[in-house]
Amino acid sequence: TLAVHCILLLRCMMSSEADNIDTTVQCCAGCGIKEDDDNIKLKKCTACHLVRYCSIKCQKEHRPKHKRACKKRAAELRDELLFQQPDSNDIGDCPICCLPLPLDSQRKSSFMMCCGKMICIGCDYANQDSEFSKKRHPTCPFCRKPSPDSQEEQLEYIQRRIDANDPVALTQMGCYHCERGEYDSASDYWTRAVGLGDIDANYHLACLYHIGEGVEKDSKKEVYHLEAAAIGGHPKARYNLACVDIEGGRMERAIKHHMINAKLGLDESLDALKMLYKDGRISKDDFAAALRAHQAAVDATKSPLREEAAVWLKLEYDCYHEEFAGAEMTGIRGL
């Protein structure tokens, strides 16, 4: 009985002492000095945010003890950021009509070399129609500079943007060199663009690390840049991450990636979820929610002007190919 009484008394004393502790006081994890002593300001560990240090010396000395916990917490924070649903995709909105740009930007959007803006086909079509009716030389619908007439003028426009440290222009120049097979130059431009915060450049760099062109093949750097792009709302990068996770047997992570992508409007991720639903890996409710969110994302990119422009582009495309096919047939008859 006496032993039990002593234990209870000790617990009461410990609880009362704990109540008197000022939890706002922070101490250096290395030397234990308080933040308010001698006006010392402590800085958090930038990787995990769990501990604080008064100097780089304390941080280096404490590193062996803190390394394991730091890496674990840093990975948790990275995953929390990675699996958050982005507000929009990396392409963003058209700067003229302010509607979300479709993910198929190569076919349904136009990149303006002069100002580095991505314009939807609806606004581009309306601008071209207006310029044609007034018999004017085509201009950019955003900055109103004359449209380039040759590839040399296009490269000149991009170089001006590069001189102004425009990350979008750096990425476009990297794509230009990549198409020509100049992977070393492409890597240099994309690396600079990544340093300036361009999301698409992370995706392109990850592709280079995957194939080992222009840089040494490195799966860790590939995943790092894919994650950086996915966090910024890049659907293709997230889709590739899902493929990596499936290959590694991490099906739950892959499903999360596809769910996020479906809500951004990516058709390929919706198709993947459909197969997973057939295999019984996701529930009917989850698939239905992804289907509704995907349709909402696609509908948000539609407008009457864009649909009119799409019809016009299709007619122009069909006419071009009919003319090309006719030329081919004429050549065959001549033979």
mmCIF file of C-alpha atoms in Angstrom:
data_model
loop_
_atom_site.group_PDB
_atom_site.id
_atom_site.type_symbol
_atom_site.label_atom_id
_atom_site.label_comp_id
_atom_site.label_asym_id
_atom_site.label_seq_id
_atom_site.Cartn_x
_atom_site.Cartn_y
_atom_site.Cartn_z
ATOM 1 C CA THR A 1 0.000 0.000 0.000
ATOM 2 C CA LEU A 2 2.856 2.371 0.862
ATOM 3 C CA ALA A 3 4.515 1.643 -2.506
ATOM 4 C CA VAL A 4 1.290 2.388 -4.369
ATOM 5 C CA HIS A 5 0.871 5.642 -2.396
ATOM 6 C CA CYS A 6 4.415 6.714 -3.294
ATOM 7 C CA ILE A 7 3.862 5.990 -6.985
ATOM 8 C CA LEU A 8 0.643 8.035 -7.006
ATOM 9 C CA LEU A 9 2.373 10.910 -5.220
ATOM 10 C CA LEU A 10 5.246 10.830 -7.710
ATOM 11 C CA ARG A 11 2.822 10.903 -10.628
ATOM 12 C CA CYS A 12 1.046 13.938 -9.177
ATOM 13 C CA MET A 13 4.361 15.774 -8.747
ATOM 14 C CA MET A 14 5.387 14.959 -12.349
ATOM 15 C CA SER A 15 2.052 16.113 -13.747
ATOM 16 C CA SER A 16 2.223 19.406 -11.808
ATOM 17 C CA GLU A 17 5.750 20.014 -13.089
ATOM 18 C CA ALA A 18 4.627 19.271 -16.627
ATOM 19 C CA ASP A 19 1.864 21.853 -16.301
ATOM 20 C CA ASN A 20 4.425 24.513 -15.390
ATOM 21 C CA ILE A 21 6.625 23.854 -18.427
ATOM 22 C CA ASP A 22 6.554 26.604 -21.051
ATOM 23 C CA THR A 23 6.025 24.725 -24.306
ATOM 24 C CA THR A 24 6.755 27.838 -26.337
ATOM 25 C CA VAL A 25 10.449 27.722 -25.398
ATOM 26 C CA GLN A 26 12.547 26.076 -28.155
ATOM 27 C CA CYS A 27 15.981 24.553 -27.613
ATOM 28 C CA CYS A 28 18.827 23.699 -29.953
ATOM 29 C CA ALA A 29 18.879 19.946 -30.605
ATOM 30 C CA GLY A 30 22.684 20.003 -30.578
ATOM 31 C CA CYS A 31 23.755 22.052 -27.537
ATOM 32 C CA GLY A 32 20.416 22.597 -25.772
ATOM 33 C CA ILE A 33 20.613 26.387 -25.676
ATOM 34 C CA LYS A 34 17.258 28.167 -25.461
ATOM 35 C CA GLU A 35 16.046 30.463 -28.176
ATOM 36 C CA ASP A 36 15.593 33.435 -25.830
ATOM 37 C CA ASP A 37 19.065 33.150 -24.287
ATOM 38 C CA ASP A 38 21.385 35.950 -25.443
ATOM 39 C CA ASN A 39 18.970 36.827 -28.287
ATOM 40 C CA ILE A 40 19.790 33.578 -30.093
ATOM 41 C CA LYS A 41 17.452 32.643 -32.952
ATOM 42 C CA LEU A 42 17.063 28.979 -33.787
ATOM 43 C CA LYS A 43 16.446 27.693 -37.311
ATOM 44 C CA LYS A 44 14.395 24.624 -38.191
ATOM 45 C CA CYS A 45 15.823 21.637 -40.024
ATOM 46 C CA THR A 46 14.678 22.433 -43.552
ATOM 47 C CA ALA A 47 14.099 18.773 -44.424
ATOM 48 C CA CYS A 48 11.858 17.563 -41.575
ATOM 49 C CA HIS A 49 10.959 20.665 -39.484
ATOM 50 C CA LEU A 50 11.179 18.504 -36.353
ATOM 51 C CA VAL A 51 14.193 20.056 -34.602
ATOM 52 C CA ARG A 52 15.959 23.409 -34.399
ATOM 53 C CA TYR A 53 19.607 24.438 -34.353
ATOM 54 C CA CYS A 54 21.518 27.516 -33.268
ATOM 55 C CA SER A 55 24.359 27.036 -35.755
ATOM 56 C CA ILE A 56 25.571 24.915 -38.647
ATOM 57 C CA LYS A 57 28.145 23.371 -36.308
ATOM 58 C CA CYS A 58 25.428 22.004 -34.008
ATOM 59 C CA GLN A 59 23.489 20.744 -36.989
ATOM 60 C CA LYS A 60 26.498 18.821 -38.343
ATOM 61 C CA GLU A 61 27.366 17.336 -34.941
ATOM 62 C CA HIS A 62 23.765 16.264 -34.327
ATOM 63 C CA ARG A 63 23.283 14.858 -37.843
ATOM 64 C CA PRO A 64 24.261 11.214 -37.072
ATOM 65 C CA LYS A 65 21.618 11.021 -34.309
ATOM 66 C CA HIS A 66 18.962 12.836 -36.309
ATOM 67 C CA LYS A 67 19.541 11.363 -39.782
ATOM 68 C CA ARG A 68 17.133 8.423 -39.633
ATOM 69 C CA ALA A 69 14.225 10.366 -38.132
ATOM 70 C CA CYS A 70 14.894 13.263 -40.510
ATOM 71 C CA LYS A 71 14.711 11.093 -43.622
ATOM 72 C CA LYS A 72 11.546 9.379 -42.432
ATOM 73 C CA ARG A 73 9.741 12.640 -41.666
ATOM 74 C CA ALA A 74 10.997 14.295 -44.871
ATOM 75 C CA ALA A 75 9.537 11.416 -46.902
ATOM 76 C CA GLU A 76 6.216 11.782 -45.062
ATOM 77 C CA LEU A 77 6.105 15.520 -45.783
ATOM 78 C CA ARG A 78 6.981 14.879 -49.434
ATOM 79 C CA ASP A 79 4.115 12.377 -49.754
ATOM 80 C CA GLU A 80 1.668 14.775 -48.086
ATOM 81 C CA LEU A 81 2.571 17.373 -50.687
ATOM 82 C CA LEU A 82 2.635 14.867 -53.546
ATOM 83 C CA PHE A 83 -0.839 13.443 -52.915
ATOM 84 C CA GLN A 84 -2.630 16.753 -52.460
ATOM 85 C CA GLN A 85 -5.159 17.454 -55.206
ATOM 86 C CA PRO A 86 -3.793 20.379 -57.294
ATOM 87 C CA ASP A 87 -6.139 23.301 -57.878
ATOM 88 C CA SER A 88 -5.454 23.059 -61.629
ATOM 89 C CA ASN A 89 -3.075 21.477 -64.112
ATOM 90 C CA ASP A 90 0.328 22.949 -64.894
ATOM 91 C CA ILE A 91 -0.914 24.609 -68.101
ATOM 92 C CA GLY A 92 -3.360 26.829 -66.238
ATOM 93 C CA ASP A 93 -5.932 29.122 -67.846
ATOM 94 C CA CYS A 94 -6.030 30.975 -71.135
ATOM 95 C CA PRO A 95 -4.882 34.547 -70.323
ATOM 96 C CA ILE A 96 -7.575 36.022 -72.591
ATOM 97 C CA CYS A 97 -10.819 34.143 -71.911
ATOM 98 C CA CYS A 98 -9.632 32.929 -68.462
ATOM 99 C CA LEU A 99 -11.043 29.425 -69.030
ATOM 100 C CA PRO A 100 -8.946 26.352 -68.159
ATOM 101 C CA LEU A 101 -6.751 25.186 -71.025
ATOM 102 C CA PRO A 102 -7.296 21.587 -72.204
ATOM 103 C CA LEU A 103 -4.625 19.010 -71.454
ATOM 104 C CA ASP A 104 -4.168 18.333 -75.177
ATOM 105 C CA SER A 105 -2.385 21.648 -75.560
ATOM 106 C CA GLN A 106 -0.553 20.765 -78.781
ATOM 107 C CA ARG A 107 -3.829 20.371 -80.690
ATOM 108 C CA LYS A 108 -6.181 22.670 -78.774
ATOM 109 C CA SER A 109 -3.889 25.556 -77.802
ATOM 110 C CA SER A 110 -1.306 27.782 -79.454
ATOM 111 C CA PHE A 111 2.015 28.808 -77.936
ATOM 112 C CA MET A 112 2.965 32.408 -78.639
ATOM 113 C CA MET A 113 6.710 32.678 -79.256
ATOM 114 C CA CYS A 114 6.735 36.439 -78.710
ATOM 115 C CA CYS A 115 5.393 36.552 -75.135
ATOM 116 C CA GLY A 116 5.527 32.903 -74.032
ATOM 117 C CA LYS A 117 1.772 32.657 -73.448
ATOM 118 C CA MET A 118 -0.396 29.628 -74.189
ATOM 119 C CA ILE A 119 -3.606 30.753 -75.913
ATOM 120 C CA CYS A 120 -6.659 28.544 -76.436
ATOM 121 C CA ILE A 121 -7.725 27.814 -80.018
ATOM 122 C CA GLY A 122 -10.932 29.793 -79.500
ATOM 123 C CA CYS A 123 -9.158 33.059 -78.734
ATOM 124 C CA ASP A 124 -6.521 32.400 -81.395
ATOM 125 C CA TYR A 125 -9.215 31.668 -83.981
ATOM 126 C CA ALA A 126 -11.169 34.814 -83.064
ATOM 127 C CA ASN A 127 -8.027 36.917 -83.375
ATOM 128 C CA GLN A 128 -7.081 35.434 -86.746
ATOM 129 C CA ASP A 129 -10.627 35.935 -88.050
ATOM 130 C CA SER A 130 -10.592 39.575 -86.948
ATOM 131 C CA GLU A 131 -7.172 40.238 -88.513
ATOM 132 C CA PHE A 132 -8.192 38.527 -91.756
ATOM 133 C CA SER A 133 -11.425 40.536 -92.042
ATOM 134 C CA LYS A 134 -9.463 43.770 -91.591
ATOM 135 C CA LYS A 135 -6.757 42.573 -94.033
ATOM 136 C CA ARG A 136 -4.025 42.981 -91.456
ATOM 137 C CA HIS A 137 -0.884 40.988 -90.834
ATOM 138 C CA PRO A 138 -1.530 38.351 -88.120
ATOM 139 C CA THR A 139 -0.527 39.449 -84.644
ATOM 140 C CA CYS A 140 -0.313 37.794 -81.238
ATOM 141 C CA PRO A 141 -3.733 37.902 -79.538
ATOM 142 C CA PHE A 142 -2.074 38.692 -76.202
ATOM 143 C CA CYS A 143 0.851 41.090 -76.746
ATOM 144 C CA ARG A 144 -0.093 42.208 -80.291
ATOM 145 C CA LYS A 145 3.363 41.675 -81.733
ATOM 146 C CA PRO A 146 3.486 40.562 -85.397
ATOM 147 C CA SER A 147 3.388 36.787 -85.821
ATOM 148 C CA PRO A 148 6.731 35.347 -87.002
ATOM 149 C CA ASP A 149 6.860 34.358 -90.687
ATOM 150 C CA SER A 150 9.794 31.944 -90.431
ATOM 151 C CA GLN A 151 11.535 29.628 -88.014
ATOM 152 C CA GLU A 152 14.407 32.096 -87.734
ATOM 153 C CA GLU A 153 12.009 34.767 -86.461
ATOM 154 C CA GLN A 154 10.486 32.267 -84.025
ATOM 155 C CA LEU A 155 13.911 31.447 -82.597
ATOM 156 C CA GLU A 156 14.704 35.139 -82.379
ATOM 157 C CA TYR A 157 11.550 35.756 -80.343
ATOM 158 C CA ILE A 158 12.380 32.860 -78.004
ATOM 159 C CA GLN A 159 15.969 34.045 -77.587
ATOM 160 C CA ARG A 160 14.727 37.461 -76.470
ATOM 161 C CA ARG A 161 12.624 35.759 -73.802
ATOM 162 C CA ILE A 162 15.598 33.638 -72.775
ATOM 163 C CA ASP A 163 17.719 36.765 -72.365
ATOM 164 C CA ALA A 164 15.016 37.970 -69.959
ATOM 165 C CA ASN A 165 15.318 34.686 -67.971
ATOM 166 C CA ASP A 166 11.887 33.432 -68.992
ATOM 167 C CA PRO A 167 11.669 29.763 -67.848
ATOM 168 C CA VAL A 168 8.952 28.959 -70.409
ATOM 169 C CA ALA A 169 11.202 30.136 -73.240
ATOM 170 C CA LEU A 170 14.077 28.046 -71.853
ATOM 171 C CA THR A 171 11.829 24.993 -71.843
ATOM 172 C CA GLN A 172 10.699 25.630 -75.422
ATOM 173 C CA MET A 173 14.288 26.016 -76.583
ATOM 174 C CA GLY A 174 15.119 22.749 -74.836
ATOM 175 C CA CYS A 175 12.293 21.056 -76.761
ATOM 176 C CA TYR A 176 13.644 22.532 -80.010
ATOM 177 C CA HIS A 177 17.094 21.027 -79.393
ATOM 178 C CA CYS A 178 15.604 17.722 -78.235
ATOM 179 C CA GLU A 179 13.660 17.350 -81.499
ATOM 180 C CA ARG A 180 16.946 17.840 -83.366
ATOM 181 C CA GLY A 181 18.617 15.118 -81.279
ATOM 182 C CA GLU A 182 20.817 17.621 -79.408
ATOM 183 C CA TYR A 183 20.157 16.164 -75.961
ATOM 184 C CA ASP A 184 23.111 17.844 -74.216
ATOM 185 C CA SER A 185 21.829 21.295 -75.147
ATOM 186 C CA ALA A 186 18.274 20.305 -74.275
ATOM 187 C CA SER A 187 19.426 19.147 -70.834
ATOM 188 C CA ASP A 188 21.205 22.456 -70.209
ATOM 189 C CA TYR A 189 18.140 24.529 -71.124
ATOM 190 C CA TRP A 190 15.765 22.376 -69.083
ATOM 191 C CA THR A 191 18.084 22.436 -66.076
ATOM 192 C CA ARG A 192 18.107 26.237 -66.192
ATOM 193 C CA ALA A 193 14.325 26.289 -66.519
ATOM 194 C CA VAL A 194 13.956 23.982 -63.497
ATOM 195 C CA GLY A 195 16.115 26.365 -61.504
ATOM 196 C CA LEU A 196 13.669 29.140 -62.403
ATOM 197 C CA GLY A 197 10.678 27.055 -61.336
ATOM 198 C CA ASP A 198 9.246 25.719 -64.601
ATOM 199 C CA ILE A 199 7.090 22.618 -64.046
ATOM 200 C CA ASP A 200 7.173 21.262 -67.590
ATOM 201 C CA ALA A 201 10.981 21.340 -67.597
ATOM 202 C CA ASN A 202 10.994 18.911 -64.650
ATOM 203 C CA TYR A 203 8.972 16.464 -66.716
ATOM 204 C CA HIS A 204 11.295 16.733 -69.722
ATOM 205 C CA LEU A 205 14.373 16.286 -67.538
ATOM 206 C CA ALA A 206 12.815 13.175 -65.987
ATOM 207 C CA CYS A 207 12.373 11.755 -69.492
ATOM 208 C CA LEU A 208 16.064 12.336 -70.215
ATOM 209 C CA TYR A 209 17.077 10.595 -66.987
ATOM 210 C CA HIS A 210 14.822 7.692 -67.989
ATOM 211 C CA ILE A 211 16.373 7.136 -71.421
ATOM 212 C CA GLY A 212 19.895 8.274 -70.489
ATOM 213 C CA GLU A 213 20.307 10.824 -73.293
ATOM 214 C CA GLY A 214 22.227 14.025 -72.534
ATOM 215 C CA VAL A 215 22.552 12.871 -68.924
ATOM 216 C CA GLU A 216 23.472 9.641 -67.191
ATOM 217 C CA LYS A 217 20.560 7.262 -66.707
ATOM 218 C CA ASP A 218 19.367 7.721 -63.129
ATOM 219 C CA SER A 219 16.052 6.337 -61.827
ATOM 220 C CA LYS A 220 16.240 8.302 -58.557
ATOM 221 C CA LYS A 221 16.633 11.643 -60.348
ATOM 222 C CA GLU A 222 13.914 10.604 -62.773
ATOM 223 C CA VAL A 223 11.463 10.006 -59.907
ATOM 224 C CA TYR A 224 12.558 13.224 -58.156
ATOM 225 C CA HIS A 225 11.771 15.374 -61.205
ATOM 226 C CA LEU A 226 8.550 13.473 -61.895
ATOM 227 C CA GLU A 227 7.419 14.177 -58.332
ATOM 228 C CA ALA A 228 8.348 17.857 -58.641
ATOM 229 C CA ALA A 229 6.314 18.107 -61.846
ATOM 230 C CA ALA A 230 3.377 16.153 -60.368
ATOM 231 C CA ILE A 231 3.257 18.434 -57.330
ATOM 232 C CA GLY A 232 2.981 21.348 -59.756
ATOM 233 C CA GLY A 233 -0.029 19.740 -61.460
ATOM 234 C CA HIS A 234 1.627 17.976 -64.427
ATOM 235 C CA PRO A 235 -0.707 15.053 -65.347
ATOM 236 C CA LYS A 236 1.746 13.212 -67.605
ATOM 237 C CA ALA A 237 4.405 13.242 -64.905
ATOM 238 C CA ARG A 238 1.921 11.874 -62.377
ATOM 239 C CA TYR A 239 0.852 9.174 -64.835
ATOM 240 C CA ASN A 240 4.491 8.109 -65.204
ATOM 241 C CA LEU A 241 4.799 8.031 -61.408
ATOM 242 C CA ALA A 242 1.797 5.700 -61.279
ATOM 243 C CA CYS A 243 3.551 3.403 -63.756
ATOM 244 C CA VAL A 244 6.701 3.449 -61.612
ATOM 245 C CA ASP A 245 4.681 2.576 -58.506
ATOM 246 C CA ILE A 246 2.912 -0.276 -60.298
ATOM 247 C CA GLU A 247 6.266 -1.691 -61.382
ATOM 248 C CA GLY A 248 7.429 -1.440 -57.777
ATOM 249 C CA GLY A 249 4.331 -3.180 -56.411
ATOM 250 C CA ARG A 250 2.942 -0.027 -54.748
ATOM 251 C CA MET A 251 -0.595 -0.298 -56.077
ATOM 252 C CA GLU A 252 -2.199 1.985 -53.470
ATOM 253 C CA ARG A 253 0.070 4.868 -54.461
ATOM 254 C CA ALA A 254 -0.599 4.238 -58.154
ATOM 255 C CA ILE A 255 -4.370 4.361 -57.559
ATOM 256 C CA LYS A 256 -3.992 7.671 -55.724
ATOM 257 C CA HIS A 257 -2.050 9.113 -58.666
ATOM 258 C CA HIS A 258 -4.691 7.998 -61.164
ATOM 259 C CA MET A 259 -7.507 9.382 -59.000
ATOM 260 C CA ILE A 260 -5.825 12.791 -58.845
ATOM 261 C CA ASN A 261 -5.175 12.741 -62.595
ATOM 262 C CA ALA A 262 -8.752 11.768 -63.406
ATOM 263 C CA LYS A 263 -9.950 14.823 -61.480
ATOM 264 C CA LEU A 264 -7.615 16.932 -63.640
ATOM 265 C CA GLY A 265 -9.217 15.501 -66.775
ATOM 266 C CA LEU A 266 -6.566 13.031 -68.022
ATOM 267 C CA ASP A 267 -8.197 10.357 -70.188
ATOM 268 C CA GLU A 268 -5.370 7.840 -69.756
ATOM 269 C CA SER A 269 -5.745 7.800 -65.969
ATOM 270 C CA LEU A 270 -9.506 7.369 -66.268
ATOM 271 C CA ASP A 271 -8.927 4.377 -68.554
ATOM 272 C CA ALA A 272 -6.487 2.946 -65.991
ATOM 273 C CA LEU A 273 -9.078 3.360 -63.221
ATOM 274 C CA LYS A 274 -11.643 1.608 -65.405
ATOM 275 C CA MET A 275 -9.340 -1.408 -65.677
ATOM 276 C CA LEU A 276 -8.661 -1.322 -61.934
ATOM 277 C CA TYR A 277 -12.407 -1.226 -61.266
ATOM 278 C CA LYS A 278 -12.939 -4.256 -63.493
ATOM 279 C CA ASP A 279 -10.199 -6.069 -61.562
ATOM 280 C CA GLY A 280 -11.911 -5.185 -58.270
ATOM 281 C CA ARG A 281 -9.062 -3.010 -56.975
ATOM 282 C CA ILE A 282 -11.218 0.095 -56.491
ATOM 283 C CA SER A 283 -14.835 0.403 -55.394
ATOM 284 C CA LYS A 284 -17.779 1.400 -57.555
ATOM 285 C CA ASP A 285 -18.253 4.616 -55.570
ATOM 286 C CA ASP A 286 -14.615 5.646 -56.030
ATOM 287 C CA PHE A 287 -14.752 4.997 -59.765
ATOM 288 C CA ALA A 288 -18.042 6.888 -60.087
ATOM 289 C CA ALA A 289 -16.581 9.864 -58.211
ATOM 290 C CA ALA A 290 -13.525 9.846 -60.486
ATOM 291 C CA LEU A 291 -15.763 9.652 -63.556
ATOM 292 C CA ARG A 292 -17.845 12.645 -62.453
ATOM 293 C CA ALA A 293 -14.782 14.709 -61.555
ATOM 294 C CA HIS A 294 -13.148 13.884 -64.899
ATOM 295 C CA GLN A 295 -16.236 14.979 -66.816
ATOM 296 C CA ALA A 296 -16.431 18.207 -64.813
ATOM 297 C CA ALA A 297 -12.778 18.977 -65.614
ATOM 298 C CA VAL A 298 -13.330 18.334 -69.326
ATOM 299 C CA ASP A 299 -16.538 20.409 -69.413
ATOM 300 C CA ALA A 300 -14.732 23.339 -67.771
ATOM 301 C CA THR A 301 -12.433 23.616 -70.815
ATOM 302 C CA LYS A 302 -15.305 23.883 -73.305
ATOM 303 C CA SER A 303 -16.804 27.027 -74.800
ATOM 304 C CA PRO A 304 -18.830 27.823 -77.948
ATOM 305 C CA LEU A 305 -15.890 29.718 -79.445
ATOM 306 C CA ARG A 306 -13.502 26.817 -78.857
ATOM 307 C CA GLU A 307 -15.951 24.371 -80.428
ATOM 308 C CA GLU A 308 -16.312 26.639 -83.452
ATOM 309 C CA ALA A 309 -12.535 26.868 -83.754
ATOM 310 C CA ALA A 310 -12.215 23.080 -83.490
ATOM 311 C CA VAL A 311 -14.657 22.627 -86.402
ATOM 312 C CA TRP A 312 -12.721 25.181 -88.462
ATOM 313 C CA LEU A 313 -9.396 23.471 -87.725
ATOM 314 C CA LYS A 314 -10.843 20.065 -88.617
ATOM 315 C CA LEU A 315 -12.091 21.374 -91.959
ATOM 316 C CA GLU A 316 -8.702 22.943 -92.654
ATOM 317 C CA TYR A 317 -6.962 19.676 -91.673
ATOM 318 C CA ASP A 318 -9.263 17.589 -93.918
ATOM 319 C CA CYS A 319 -8.801 19.931 -96.864
ATOM 320 C CA TYR A 320 -5.027 19.802 -96.484
ATOM 321 C CA HIS A 321 -4.944 16.017 -96.411
ATOM 322 C CA GLU A 322 -7.354 15.710 -99.322
ATOM 323 C CA GLU A 323 -5.083 17.977 -101.348
ATOM 324 C CA PHE A 324 -2.021 15.979 -100.258
ATOM 325 C CA ALA A 325 -3.725 12.654 -101.097
ATOM 326 C CA GLY A 326 -4.786 14.016 -104.494
ATOM 327 C CA ALA A 327 -1.200 14.996 -105.233
ATOM 328 C CA GLU A 328 -0.076 11.486 -104.322
ATOM 329 C CA MET A 329 -2.697 9.920 -106.613
ATOM 330 C CA THR A 330 -1.698 12.222 -109.462
ATOM 331 C CA GLY A 331 1.891 11.101 -109.063
ATOM 332 C CA ILE A 332 0.892 7.452 -109.141
ATOM 333 C CA ARG A 333 -1.119 7.932 -112.319
ATOM 334 C CA GLY A 334 1.831 9.690 -113.912
ATOM 335 C CA LEU A 335 3.971 6.643 -113.256
#
